[in-house]
Coordinates of C-alpha atoms in Angstrom, one line a residue:
Chain A
M6 CA 82.7 -3.8 -45.8
T7 CA 86.6 -2.0 -47.6
K8 CA 85.3 0.0 -51.0
R9 CA 87.0 -1.9 -52.6
H10 CA 85.4 -5.1 -51.3
F11 CA 82.0 -3.0 -51.9
L12 CA 82.3 -2.4 -55.6
G13 CA 83.2 -5.2 -56.3
N14 CA 80.2 -7.3 -54.8
L15 CA 78.6 -4.3 -57.3
I16 CA 79.8 -4.8 -59.9
F17 CA 79.2 -8.9 -59.4
L18 CA 75.7 -7.8 -58.5
I19 CA 74.7 -5.9 -61.2
F20 CA 76.1 -8.9 -63.7
S21 CA 74.3 -11.4 -62.3
L22 CA 70.8 -9.3 -62.7
A23 CA 72.4 -8.7 -66.1
V24 CA 72.8 -12.7 -66.4
L25 CA 69.5 -13.5 -64.5
I26 CA 67.6 -11.2 -67.0
S27 CA 69.0 -12.2 -71.0
S28 CA 68.8 -16.5 -69.2
C29 CA 65.3 -15.6 -68.6
T30 CA 64.1 -15.3 -71.8
K31 CA 64.5 -17.5 -74.5
L32 CA 63.9 -16.1 -78.1
V33 CA 66.2 -18.8 -79.8
N34 CA 64.7 -22.6 -80.7
E35 CA 67.5 -24.1 -81.9
D36 CA 65.8 -27.8 -81.8
D37 CA 66.3 -28.8 -85.4
S38 CA 65.1 -32.6 -84.8
N39 CA 63.0 -33.7 -87.7
L40 CA 59.9 -33.7 -85.2
G41 CA 60.7 -30.0 -84.4
V42 CA 61.8 -28.9 -88.0
F43 CA 57.8 -30.3 -88.3
E44 CA 56.7 -28.7 -84.5
A45 CA 58.3 -25.2 -86.3
F46 CA 56.3 -26.2 -89.8
W47 CA 52.5 -26.9 -87.8
D48 CA 52.8 -24.1 -84.7
I49 CA 53.4 -21.1 -87.6
M50 CA 50.8 -22.6 -89.9
D51 CA 48.1 -23.0 -87.6
K52 CA 49.0 -19.6 -85.7
N53 CA 48.7 -18.0 -89.6
Y54 CA 48.0 -20.1 -91.9
V55 CA 44.4 -17.5 -93.5
Y56 CA 42.6 -21.4 -95.1
F57 CA 41.7 -24.1 -93.2
E58 CA 38.5 -23.8 -93.4
L59 CA 38.6 -22.7 -97.1
K60 CA 41.0 -26.2 -97.6
E61 CA 38.9 -28.3 -95.1
L62 CA 41.8 -28.8 -93.3
D63 CA 41.9 -30.5 -89.8
W64 CA 44.8 -28.8 -88.3
S65 CA 44.8 -30.4 -85.7
Q66 CA 44.0 -33.9 -87.4
I67 CA 47.7 -33.3 -88.6
R68 CA 49.2 -32.8 -86.5
K69 CA 48.2 -36.0 -84.4
E70 CA 49.2 -38.0 -87.6
Y71 CA 52.1 -36.8 -88.5
S72 CA 54.0 -35.9 -85.2
P73 CA 55.1 -39.4 -84.5
K74 CA 55.8 -39.7 -88.5
F75 CA 58.4 -37.3 -88.1
A76 CA 59.3 -38.4 -84.6
S77 CA 59.8 -41.5 -86.2
A78 CA 61.5 -40.5 -89.3
Q79 CA 65.6 -41.9 -90.1
S80 CA 66.4 -39.3 -93.0
H81 CA 66.5 -36.5 -94.9
N82 CA 64.8 -38.2 -97.9
E83 CA 61.7 -39.5 -95.3
V84 CA 60.9 -35.8 -94.1
A85 CA 61.1 -35.1 -97.7
T86 CA 59.0 -37.7 -98.2
L87 CA 56.1 -36.5 -95.8
F88 CA 56.0 -32.6 -96.1
Q89 CA 55.4 -33.2 -100.2
E90 CA 52.4 -35.5 -98.5
L91 CA 52.0 -32.6 -95.9
I92 CA 51.9 -29.7 -98.9
Y93 CA 50.0 -31.7 -101.4
K94 CA 46.7 -31.7 -98.1
I95 CA 47.6 -28.1 -98.0
N96 CA 46.7 -28.4 -102.1
D97 CA 47.8 -24.5 -101.8
G98 CA 50.6 -23.2 -104.5
H99 CA 51.6 -20.8 -101.9
V100 CA 53.1 -22.9 -99.5
W101 CA 55.8 -24.5 -100.0
L102 CA 59.1 -25.2 -98.2
S103 CA 62.9 -25.3 -99.3
Y104 CA 65.3 -26.9 -97.6
K105 CA 69.3 -25.0 -97.8
G106 CA 68.3 -22.3 -100.3
K107 CA 68.1 -25.9 -102.8
E108 CA 65.3 -29.4 -102.2
V109 CA 62.0 -27.0 -103.1
I110 CA 58.8 -29.1 -102.2
S111 CA 55.3 -26.8 -103.7
N112 CA 52.4 -28.8 -104.6
F113 CA 53.5 -27.7 -108.1
S114 CA 55.2 -31.0 -108.9
D115 CA 52.1 -31.9 -110.8
T116 CA 53.6 -33.2 -114.3
S117 CA 49.7 -32.4 -116.3
I118 CA 51.0 -28.9 -116.3
I119 CA 53.1 -28.3 -118.9
T120 CA 53.8 -23.5 -120.5
L121 CA 53.0 -22.9 -124.1
H122 CA 55.7 -22.4 -126.4
Y123 CA 54.8 -18.6 -127.0
N124 CA 57.1 -17.7 -130.2
L125 CA 56.5 -21.3 -132.7
M126 CA 52.6 -20.0 -131.3
Q127 CA 53.8 -16.5 -132.5
F128 CA 55.1 -18.3 -136.1
H129 CA 52.4 -20.3 -136.0
Y130 CA 49.5 -17.1 -136.6
Q131 CA 52.4 -14.7 -138.7
F132 CA 51.9 -12.4 -135.7
A133 CA 53.8 -9.3 -137.0
D134 CA 55.6 -5.8 -134.7
I135 CA 56.5 -8.2 -132.4
R136 CA 57.9 -6.1 -128.7
F137 CA 58.8 -8.2 -126.6
E138 CA 59.8 -6.7 -123.0
P139 CA 61.0 -7.4 -120.0
N140 CA 58.0 -9.4 -118.7
I141 CA 55.7 -8.2 -121.6
T142 CA 54.6 -8.9 -125.1
F143 CA 52.9 -6.7 -127.8
A144 CA 52.2 -8.6 -131.4
Q145 CA 49.5 -7.1 -134.3
A146 CA 48.0 -11.3 -134.4
T147 CA 45.6 -9.4 -137.3
D148 CA 45.9 -6.6 -139.0
E149 CA 43.4 -4.8 -136.1
I150 CA 43.7 -6.8 -133.4
T151 CA 46.9 -6.6 -130.6
Y152 CA 47.6 -8.9 -128.7
L153 CA 49.6 -8.1 -125.6
R154 CA 51.3 -10.7 -123.1
I155 CA 52.3 -10.7 -119.7
S156 CA 54.4 -13.3 -117.5
T157 CA 54.5 -10.7 -114.4
D158 CA 55.1 -8.1 -112.4
F159 CA 55.4 -5.2 -115.6
V160 CA 54.3 -1.2 -114.6
N161 CA 55.5 1.8 -116.8
A162 CA 52.3 3.6 -117.7
D163 CA 54.6 6.1 -120.1
Y164 CA 56.5 3.0 -122.1
F165 CA 52.7 0.7 -122.4
K166 CA 51.4 3.8 -123.3
S167 CA 53.2 4.7 -126.8
V168 CA 53.9 1.6 -127.6
M169 CA 50.6 0.7 -127.6
S170 CA 49.5 4.1 -130.2
E171 CA 51.5 2.4 -132.5
Y172 CA 49.2 -0.9 -132.6
N173 CA 46.0 -1.8 -134.7
M174 CA 43.9 -1.9 -131.2
S175 CA 39.9 -2.3 -134.1
K176 CA 38.6 -5.3 -133.6
G177 CA 39.8 -5.9 -131.0
L178 CA 42.5 -7.0 -127.9
I179 CA 43.7 -10.5 -126.9
V180 CA 45.4 -10.3 -122.8
D181 CA 47.5 -13.5 -122.8
M182 CA 47.7 -13.8 -119.0
R183 CA 48.6 -18.3 -119.7
D184 CA 51.7 -18.9 -117.3
C185 CA 51.7 -15.5 -116.1
M186 CA 51.6 -17.9 -112.9
G187 CA 53.0 -15.6 -110.5
G188 CA 54.5 -11.5 -108.5
S189 CA 54.6 -9.0 -106.3
F190 CA 50.9 -8.0 -105.1
D191 CA 52.4 -3.7 -106.9
G192 CA 52.0 -6.0 -110.3
L193 CA 48.3 -5.3 -110.4
E194 CA 49.1 -2.5 -110.7
F195 CA 48.5 -3.6 -114.4
C196 CA 45.2 -3.6 -114.5
K197 CA 45.2 1.0 -113.5
Y198 CA 45.4 0.3 -117.7
F199 CA 42.6 -0.7 -118.5
H200 CA 40.0 1.1 -116.2
K201 CA 39.5 5.2 -115.4
G202 CA 38.7 6.8 -112.5
K203 CA 39.1 5.4 -108.7
K204 CA 38.2 1.5 -108.9
V205 CA 38.5 -0.9 -106.0
L206 CA 40.5 -4.2 -107.9
C207 CA 39.7 -6.3 -104.8
Y208 CA 39.8 -6.8 -100.7
R209 CA 41.7 -8.0 -98.8
Q210 CA 42.4 -9.9 -95.1
F211 CA 44.9 -11.1 -92.9
K212 CA 45.0 -12.0 -89.4
N213 CA 44.0 -10.3 -86.5
G214 CA 44.5 -13.0 -84.1
T215 CA 45.8 -16.9 -83.8
G216 CA 42.6 -18.6 -84.2
H217 CA 41.4 -20.3 -87.3
C218 CA 38.6 -17.6 -87.9
D219 CA 40.4 -14.6 -86.1
F220 CA 40.7 -11.9 -89.3
T221 CA 40.1 -8.8 -90.1
D222 CA 37.8 -6.1 -91.9
F223 CA 38.0 -6.5 -95.3
Y224 CA 40.4 -3.7 -97.3
P225 CA 39.2 -2.8 -100.5
V226 CA 42.6 -2.6 -102.8
Y227 CA 42.5 0.4 -105.4
S228 CA 43.4 1.8 -108.5
I229 CA 43.6 4.6 -109.8
G230 CA 42.9 3.7 -113.7
D231 CA 44.8 5.6 -116.7
Q232 CA 42.2 4.4 -119.7
I233 CA 45.0 3.9 -122.0
V234 CA 42.9 0.7 -123.4
N235 CA 40.0 2.7 -123.5
E236 CA 36.3 0.8 -122.4
D237 CA 34.3 0.2 -126.2
I238 CA 37.7 -1.6 -127.1
K239 CA 36.3 -5.1 -127.5
M240 CA 38.8 -7.3 -125.0
V241 CA 39.3 -11.1 -124.8
V242 CA 41.1 -12.5 -122.1
I243 CA 42.8 -16.2 -122.3
I244 CA 43.7 -18.6 -118.7
N245 CA 44.8 -21.9 -118.3
R246 CA 45.5 -23.4 -115.1
N247 CA 49.1 -21.5 -114.4
A248 CA 47.4 -18.1 -114.5
Y249 CA 48.0 -18.5 -111.0
S250 CA 48.6 -15.8 -107.8
M251 CA 49.3 -12.0 -109.4
G252 CA 47.9 -13.9 -112.8
N253 CA 45.1 -14.7 -110.8
H254 CA 44.4 -11.5 -109.6
I255 CA 44.9 -9.4 -112.6
V256 CA 42.3 -11.8 -114.0
S257 CA 39.9 -11.5 -111.6
A258 CA 40.4 -7.6 -111.7
L259 CA 40.3 -7.4 -115.7
N260 CA 37.0 -9.2 -115.3
D261 CA 35.5 -7.3 -113.1
L262 CA 36.6 -3.8 -114.6
R263 CA 35.5 -4.7 -117.5
D264 CA 33.2 -6.3 -120.2
C265 CA 35.7 -8.1 -121.7
Q266 CA 35.7 -12.1 -122.0
L267 CA 37.7 -14.8 -120.4
L268 CA 38.7 -18.1 -122.8
G269 CA 40.2 -20.7 -122.2
E270 CA 40.9 -22.6 -119.1
N271 CA 39.9 -22.1 -115.1
T272 CA 43.4 -20.2 -113.8
G273 CA 45.1 -21.9 -110.8
G274 CA 43.8 -19.8 -108.2
G275 CA 46.4 -18.4 -105.7
G276 CA 44.4 -15.6 -104.1
G277 CA 46.7 -14.5 -101.5
S278 CA 50.1 -12.7 -100.1
V279 CA 53.3 -15.2 -99.1
L280 CA 55.5 -14.7 -96.9
A281 CA 59.1 -16.2 -95.9
V282 CA 59.6 -17.6 -93.1
H283 CA 62.8 -19.6 -91.6
L284 CA 62.5 -22.6 -89.8
T285 CA 65.6 -24.8 -87.7
G286 CA 67.9 -27.1 -89.5
G287 CA 67.9 -24.6 -93.0
W288 CA 63.9 -25.7 -93.9
V289 CA 61.7 -22.1 -95.2
L290 CA 58.8 -22.7 -95.4
N291 CA 56.6 -19.8 -97.2
Y292 CA 53.2 -19.2 -96.5
T293 CA 49.9 -17.3 -97.3
F294 CA 49.6 -14.6 -94.8
S295 CA 46.7 -12.8 -96.0
R296 CA 43.5 -14.0 -98.2
S297 CA 42.4 -12.4 -101.4
L298 CA 38.4 -11.7 -103.0
D299 CA 36.8 -10.0 -105.8
V300 CA 34.9 -7.3 -106.2
N301 CA 31.7 -8.9 -105.3
K302 CA 34.0 -10.6 -102.6
K303 CA 34.0 -14.1 -103.4
W304 CA 37.2 -16.1 -103.4
I305 CA 39.5 -16.3 -105.7
E306 CA 41.5 -18.7 -104.6
D307 CA 40.5 -21.7 -106.1
G308 CA 41.0 -19.6 -109.4
I309 CA 38.5 -18.4 -112.0
E310 CA 36.5 -19.8 -114.4
P311 CA 36.3 -18.7 -118.1
D312 CA 32.6 -17.5 -119.9
I313 CA 34.2 -19.8 -123.0
E314 CA 35.8 -23.1 -122.3
V315 CA 38.5 -24.1 -124.5
T316 CA 40.2 -27.1 -123.3
R317 CA 43.0 -28.8 -125.0
P318 CA 44.7 -32.2 -122.8
Y319 CA 47.7 -31.9 -121.9
E320 CA 49.7 -34.5 -124.7
F321 CA 48.2 -31.9 -126.8
W322 CA 49.7 -29.0 -125.9
K323 CA 53.2 -31.2 -125.6
N324 CA 52.8 -33.1 -128.6
E325 CA 51.0 -31.1 -131.3
H326 CA 51.0 -27.2 -129.8
W327 CA 55.2 -28.3 -128.9
Q328 CA 55.7 -29.4 -132.4
T329 CA 53.5 -26.6 -135.1
G330 CA 52.4 -24.1 -132.6
E331 CA 48.9 -24.7 -132.4
D332 CA 46.0 -22.5 -130.4
P333 CA 43.4 -23.4 -130.3
Q334 CA 42.1 -20.9 -127.6
L335 CA 43.8 -18.4 -129.4
E336 CA 42.0 -18.9 -132.8
K337 CA 39.0 -19.0 -130.5
A338 CA 39.6 -15.5 -129.0
L339 CA 40.1 -14.5 -132.5
E340 CA 37.7 -15.5 -133.9
I341 CA 36.2 -14.2 -130.8
L342 CA 37.2 -10.6 -131.9
N343 CA 36.7 -10.8 -135.7
R344 CA 32.7 -11.6 -135.4
Chain B
M7 CA 48.7 -10.2 -72.0
F8 CA 48.5 -10.2 -68.3
L9 CA 51.2 -11.9 -69.0
T10 CA 53.2 -10.0 -70.4
I11 CA 52.7 -7.6 -67.7
I12 CA 53.8 -9.4 -65.2
K13 CA 57.0 -10.2 -67.1
S14 CA 57.9 -7.0 -67.7
W15 CA 56.9 -5.7 -63.8
R16 CA 58.9 -8.6 -62.4
L17 CA 62.0 -7.3 -64.6
I18 CA 61.5 -4.0 -63.8
F19 CA 60.9 -4.8 -60.2
Y20 CA 65.0 -6.5 -59.8
I21 CA 66.6 -2.8 -62.0
G22 CA 64.5 -1.0 -59.4
L23 CA 65.9 -3.2 -55.9
F24 CA 69.1 -2.8 -57.3
Q25 CA 68.8 0.6 -57.5
F26 CA 67.6 0.8 -54.5
L27 CA 70.8 -1.2 -52.3
F28 CA 72.9 0.9 -55.2
I29 CA 71.6 4.1 -53.1
F30 CA 71.4 2.4 -50.2
I31 CA 75.3 2.1 -50.3
S32 CA 76.6 4.5 -51.7
Q33 CA 77.7 8.0 -49.4
K34 CA 78.7 11.7 -50.9
L35 CA 78.3 13.2 -53.9
T36 CA 80.9 14.5 -56.7
A37 CA 79.7 17.7 -59.0
Q38 CA 79.5 17.5 -62.6
K39 CA 81.0 18.8 -65.4
H40 CA 80.4 19.6 -68.4
E41 CA 80.6 15.4 -70.6
Y42 CA 80.7 15.2 -74.5
I43 CA 81.2 11.9 -74.6
P44 CA 81.1 9.0 -78.5
Y45 CA 81.9 6.4 -78.3
I46 CA 81.9 2.3 -79.6
G47 CA 80.2 -0.6 -78.8
T48 CA 79.5 -4.9 -79.2
G49 CA 77.4 -7.3 -78.1
V50 CA 75.1 -10.2 -79.1
L51 CA 70.9 -9.6 -79.0
Q52 CA 67.7 -12.6 -79.5
L53 CA 65.3 -11.6 -81.8
K54 CA 62.3 -12.8 -82.3
N55 CA 59.5 -11.6 -84.6
D56 CA 57.1 -13.8 -84.8
M57 CA 56.3 -12.1 -88.7
I58 CA 59.5 -12.7 -90.5
I59 CA 61.4 -14.1 -87.4
P60 CA 59.3 -16.6 -85.5
M61 CA 62.1 -19.3 -84.7
G62 CA 64.0 -16.4 -83.2
M63 CA 67.8 -15.8 -84.5
K64 CA 71.3 -15.0 -82.8
G65 CA 73.0 -12.0 -83.9
K66 CA 76.6 -10.0 -83.2
T67 CA 76.0 -5.8 -82.3
I68 CA 78.4 -3.1 -82.7
L69 CA 77.7 -0.3 -82.0
F70 CA 78.6 3.9 -82.0
G71 CA 76.9 7.0 -80.5
F72 CA 77.5 10.3 -79.3
Q73 CA 76.1 11.7 -75.6
Y74 CA 76.7 14.6 -74.0
Q75 CA 75.8 15.7 -70.9
R76 CA 74.9 18.8 -69.4
G77 CA 76.8 20.4 -66.1
K78 CA 74.0 20.2 -63.4
N79 CA 72.4 23.6 -63.1
D80 CA 70.4 23.7 -59.7
K81 CA 67.7 20.7 -59.4
I82 CA 67.8 19.9 -63.5
R83 CA 69.7 19.1 -65.8
T84 CA 69.8 19.2 -69.2
H85 CA 70.8 16.0 -72.1
Y86 CA 71.4 14.5 -75.8
R87 CA 72.5 11.8 -77.6
I88 CA 72.4 9.7 -80.6
E89 CA 72.9 5.8 -81.2
A90 CA 72.7 3.3 -83.9
R91 CA 73.2 -0.5 -83.7
Q92 CA 73.7 -2.0 -86.6
S93 CA 73.2 -7.0 -85.7
N94 CA 73.5 -9.8 -87.8
L95 CA 71.4 -11.8 -87.4
Y96 CA 72.9 -15.9 -88.9
S97 CA 71.8 -19.1 -88.7
S98 CA 74.2 -22.1 -88.3
W99 CA 72.1 -24.5 -90.0
F100 CA 73.7 -21.7 -93.6
N101 CA 77.1 -22.0 -92.1
N102 CA 77.0 -19.0 -89.9
Q103 CA 76.4 -16.6 -93.2
T104 CA 74.5 -13.7 -91.6
L105 CA 70.6 -14.1 -92.7
Y106 CA 68.7 -10.6 -91.4
R107 CA 70.0 -7.8 -90.8
F108 CA 68.6 -5.4 -88.0
W109 CA 69.1 -1.8 -87.0
Q110 CA 68.1 0.2 -85.3
A111 CA 68.6 4.3 -84.2
E112 CA 67.9 6.1 -81.1
L113 CA 68.1 10.0 -81.4
G114 CA 66.7 12.1 -78.0
G115 CA 67.0 14.7 -75.7
G116 CA 65.6 15.3 -71.6
Y117 CA 65.6 16.8 -68.7
R118 CA 66.7 15.2 -65.5
W119 CA 65.3 16.2 -61.5
Y120 CA 67.7 15.1 -58.7
V121 CA 65.6 14.0 -55.9
L122 CA 68.7 13.1 -54.0
D123 CA 71.5 15.1 -54.3
K124 CA 74.8 14.2 -51.2
A125 CA 78.0 14.9 -52.4
K126 CA 79.4 11.5 -54.0
T127 CA 76.0 10.5 -54.5
D128 CA 72.7 11.9 -56.7
L129 CA 69.6 10.2 -58.1
S130 CA 67.8 11.7 -60.9
I131 CA 64.4 10.6 -62.4
G132 CA 63.9 11.9 -65.3
F133 CA 62.2 11.9 -69.0
E134 CA 63.9 12.1 -72.2
G135 CA 61.9 12.1 -75.8
L136 CA 63.2 10.1 -78.8
L137 CA 62.6 8.6 -82.2
T138 CA 64.1 5.8 -82.3
G139 CA 63.5 3.4 -85.8
E140 CA 64.5 -0.2 -86.6
Y141 CA 64.5 -2.2 -89.7
I142 CA 65.2 -5.4 -90.3
D143 CA 66.4 -6.5 -93.4
P144 CA 67.1 -9.4 -95.8
S145 CA 70.2 -9.9 -97.1
T146 CA 71.8 -10.5 -100.2
Y147 CA 72.9 -14.6 -99.1
N148 CA 68.9 -14.9 -97.5
I149 CA 67.6 -13.6 -101.1
S150 CA 69.7 -16.9 -102.5
V151 CA 68.9 -18.7 -100.0
A152 CA 64.2 -18.4 -99.2
I153 CA 62.5 -16.6 -102.5
N154 CA 61.9 -12.9 -101.8
P155 CA 62.4 -12.7 -97.5
S156 CA 60.4 -10.0 -96.2
M157 CA 61.4 -6.8 -94.5
Y158 CA 60.5 -5.4 -91.4
G159 CA 60.5 -2.0 -89.8
R160 CA 58.7 0.6 -87.7
Y161 CA 59.7 3.9 -86.1
D162 CA 58.5 5.7 -83.5
I163 CA 57.8 8.9 -82.0
G164 CA 58.1 8.8 -77.9
I165 CA 58.9 9.9 -74.9
R166 CA 60.6 7.7 -71.9
N167 CA 60.7 7.3 -68.0
F168 CA 64.0 6.8 -66.5
I169 CA 65.9 6.4 -63.2
S170 CA 69.4 7.5 -63.0
F171 CA 71.9 7.4 -60.0
N172 CA 75.9 8.3 -59.7
S173 CA 78.6 7.5 -57.7
Q174 CA 81.5 8.3 -56.8
I175 CA 83.5 5.8 -54.8
G176 CA 87.8 6.5 -54.9
K177 CA 89.0 7.0 -58.2
I178 CA 85.7 5.4 -59.5
K179 CA 82.2 7.2 -60.6
L180 CA 80.2 4.0 -61.1
A181 CA 76.4 5.1 -63.1
N182 CA 73.7 3.2 -63.8
V183 CA 70.0 4.2 -65.8
F184 CA 67.3 2.7 -66.6
S185 CA 64.8 3.1 -68.8
Y186 CA 61.3 2.4 -69.9
H187 CA 58.7 3.7 -72.9
L188 CA 56.3 6.0 -71.5
I189 CA 54.3 6.5 -74.7
G190 CA 54.6 7.0 -77.8
F191 CA 53.2 7.5 -81.3
G192 CA 54.7 5.8 -84.7
Y193 CA 54.3 3.4 -87.6
Y194 CA 54.6 -0.1 -86.6
P195 CA 53.3 -2.9 -88.9
K196 CA 50.1 -4.3 -88.4
P197 CA 47.2 -5.2 -91.7
P198 CA 47.1 -3.8 -94.0
Y199 CA 51.2 -3.5 -94.1
Y200 CA 51.1 -1.0 -97.2
S201 CA 48.8 0.9 -98.9
L202 CA 45.9 -0.1 -100.2
D203 CA 46.3 3.0 -103.2
L204 CA 48.6 0.9 -105.5
S205 CA 48.5 5.0 -107.6
D206 CA 50.3 6.2 -103.5
T207 CA 54.1 5.6 -103.7
S208 CA 53.9 3.4 -100.1
N209 CA 56.3 6.0 -98.7
S210 CA 53.1 8.1 -97.3
Y211 CA 51.8 5.2 -96.4
Y212 CA 54.7 4.1 -94.7
T213 CA 55.6 8.1 -93.0
K214 CA 51.9 8.1 -91.6
P215 CA 51.3 7.3 -87.5
N216 CA 49.6 4.3 -86.6
T217 CA 50.0 3.4 -83.4
V218 CA 49.5 4.8 -80.3
S219 CA 52.7 3.0 -78.2
H220 CA 52.6 3.1 -73.7
L221 CA 53.6 1.0 -71.4
F222 CA 51.5 -2.2 -72.5
N223 CA 51.9 -2.5 -76.0
I224 CA 55.5 -1.7 -76.2
V225 CA 57.2 -2.8 -73.5
H226 CA 60.9 -1.3 -74.0
L227 CA 64.1 -1.6 -71.0
N228 CA 67.1 -0.1 -71.5
N229 CA 70.1 -0.6 -68.7
R230 CA 72.8 0.7 -68.9
F231 CA 75.9 0.5 -65.9
S232 CA 79.4 2.5 -66.2
V233 CA 82.2 3.4 -64.9
F234 CA 84.3 6.7 -65.6
L235 CA 87.4 6.3 -65.3
K236 CA 90.7 7.8 -65.8
I237 CA 94.5 6.3 -67.2
K238 CA 97.0 8.9 -67.4
K239 CA 94.9 11.4 -66.9
V240 CA 93.0 10.3 -69.9
P241 CA 89.5 9.9 -68.8
F242 CA 87.0 7.3 -70.3
L243 CA 84.0 5.3 -69.8
L244 CA 83.5 1.2 -70.2
S245 CA 79.6 0.6 -70.3
Y246 CA 77.4 -2.9 -70.3
G247 CA 73.3 -2.1 -71.1
I248 CA 71.1 -4.7 -71.7
Q249 CA 68.0 -3.9 -73.5
Y250 CA 64.4 -5.5 -73.7
Q251 CA 61.8 -4.6 -76.1
K252 CA 58.5 -6.0 -76.4
Q253 CA 56.4 -4.6 -79.2
N254 CA 52.6 -6.3 -79.2
V255 CA 50.4 -4.1 -81.2
I256 CA 48.5 -6.6 -83.1
H257 CA 49.3 -10.9 -82.8
Y258 CA 52.8 -10.7 -84.6
K259 CA 55.0 -9.6 -81.9
Q260 CA 58.9 -8.8 -81.5
Q261 CA 60.9 -9.8 -79.0
Y262 CA 64.5 -9.0 -78.5
I263 CA 67.5 -8.8 -75.7
Q264 CA 70.3 -7.9 -76.5
N265 CA 74.2 -6.9 -74.7
T266 CA 76.2 -4.4 -75.3
F267 CA 79.2 -2.9 -74.4
H268 CA 81.0 -0.3 -74.6
L269 CA 84.0 2.0 -74.5
G270 CA 83.9 5.4 -74.8
L271 CA 86.1 8.7 -74.8
I272 CA 85.0 11.5 -72.4
L273 CA 85.6 14.9 -74.5

């Protein structure tokens, strides 16, 4: 063999080996058939979703039932309808799908949920010194009662302290958590304004295996308090079904941290954190990858019950409330603090 | 785990076999000089990450690096190198737009011992101390199609073992370096993923090592074949590299295979 031949053979050998190694390892799943998308969805949920037990989901049965349906689906609409059915069965607001960033299939398609008309409500009850800031509203509900509402993450201790010092809370504070539908886990830092010292806000658990019951121990989540709102200030927290996820976590933590009263209706739940992953075919899946418990290690996924229940039918909120700003939950909170 | 070990060792076996053949077919040994090699490169990547990219994605890589090798000094030779790579991971279902950017960086230096030292062939084994880092970051396009897509990152300070082979054939010098991760420590994403003390900054959590990495939980294999040429008295090199990595720290695994072509100048 000449040196030239040898060199040629050698290079060929090296490239063959490299191609062999590369081709042996297939890491990308490109099956975008309807069944392929469903299988990807099923598999990711199977390995990583955290609430199979709590939701009493027979995941194997779901695969058995839905595989033929997805395999025979003829159109995108049929696939979307099947996914919507599945999302309702899972019944977890943190599990939803989107298609190419446009179409969203979620558990929030429930038309019986309505958000409140806060501006009208504040006008109706003649709130003073209203201060709208991104994600937070401050107001003087009566001369001696302060009103506070957060809509999502709010963390700015210095600002919070300086603003709160301008309001009179001698009879109490209303924290309105209604329609606080979520944010990031860091949003729980809002709780630090209401306590002092290092306190546990909640516990978290993560998967440590692919089995439905493979979980880590409980990890405590700590907050170091700023105590901007003193412990002796009476507090009422107003809640409704739209207090979800981060809102639900904050309600749970405030309830454990302070001697406050929860008023209104059950929170919507959402006890966990979400991961977004790409399936095939342009679908994106969001699922709950960690679960949270309150300081007594009770689940908060199904929501938190109020101490004082004040409910009104959907029609009331849709009609009277949206036309006049009337708010029986706020009225009850004012009544409690005025006693 | 067992399957992983078998697969990894099968890969090591193939590359070892290739090196074995190489030793036998090469003949003489050449004296080495100090080499300063800046290089650039491009390539392709397949990456799968159970946590954020479970279906896997393809990517296009660009890289640059710098390598220094000290001339032979009896039986020991030192080197250092730095390399940075960026891969754009895309999806055909989203108009081939970049969904994630995958960043890799390596900074290392080491010693080698010559176990075979002939006129035109040499074989050395060595250890390389390395700081490696990886980061996967969702693009703005991804953020527009997925709500809060997550990021992922890790770093490792460790030791790699390598086997290097050089051979002079006529005017061309061939070199092959195969390396694998031996042991190290660093931060790898695993529960609880971020600081549990909400008042802490996340940085203090991420900078604290949480994992001891070793051959069986981090399989990292890297092979680079280079041809040193001279055209019009300008020495340069062409390389082909293949890198395979499998992180098995928790049940969320990460795997990638990356093929790259490099072009460097020898100064």
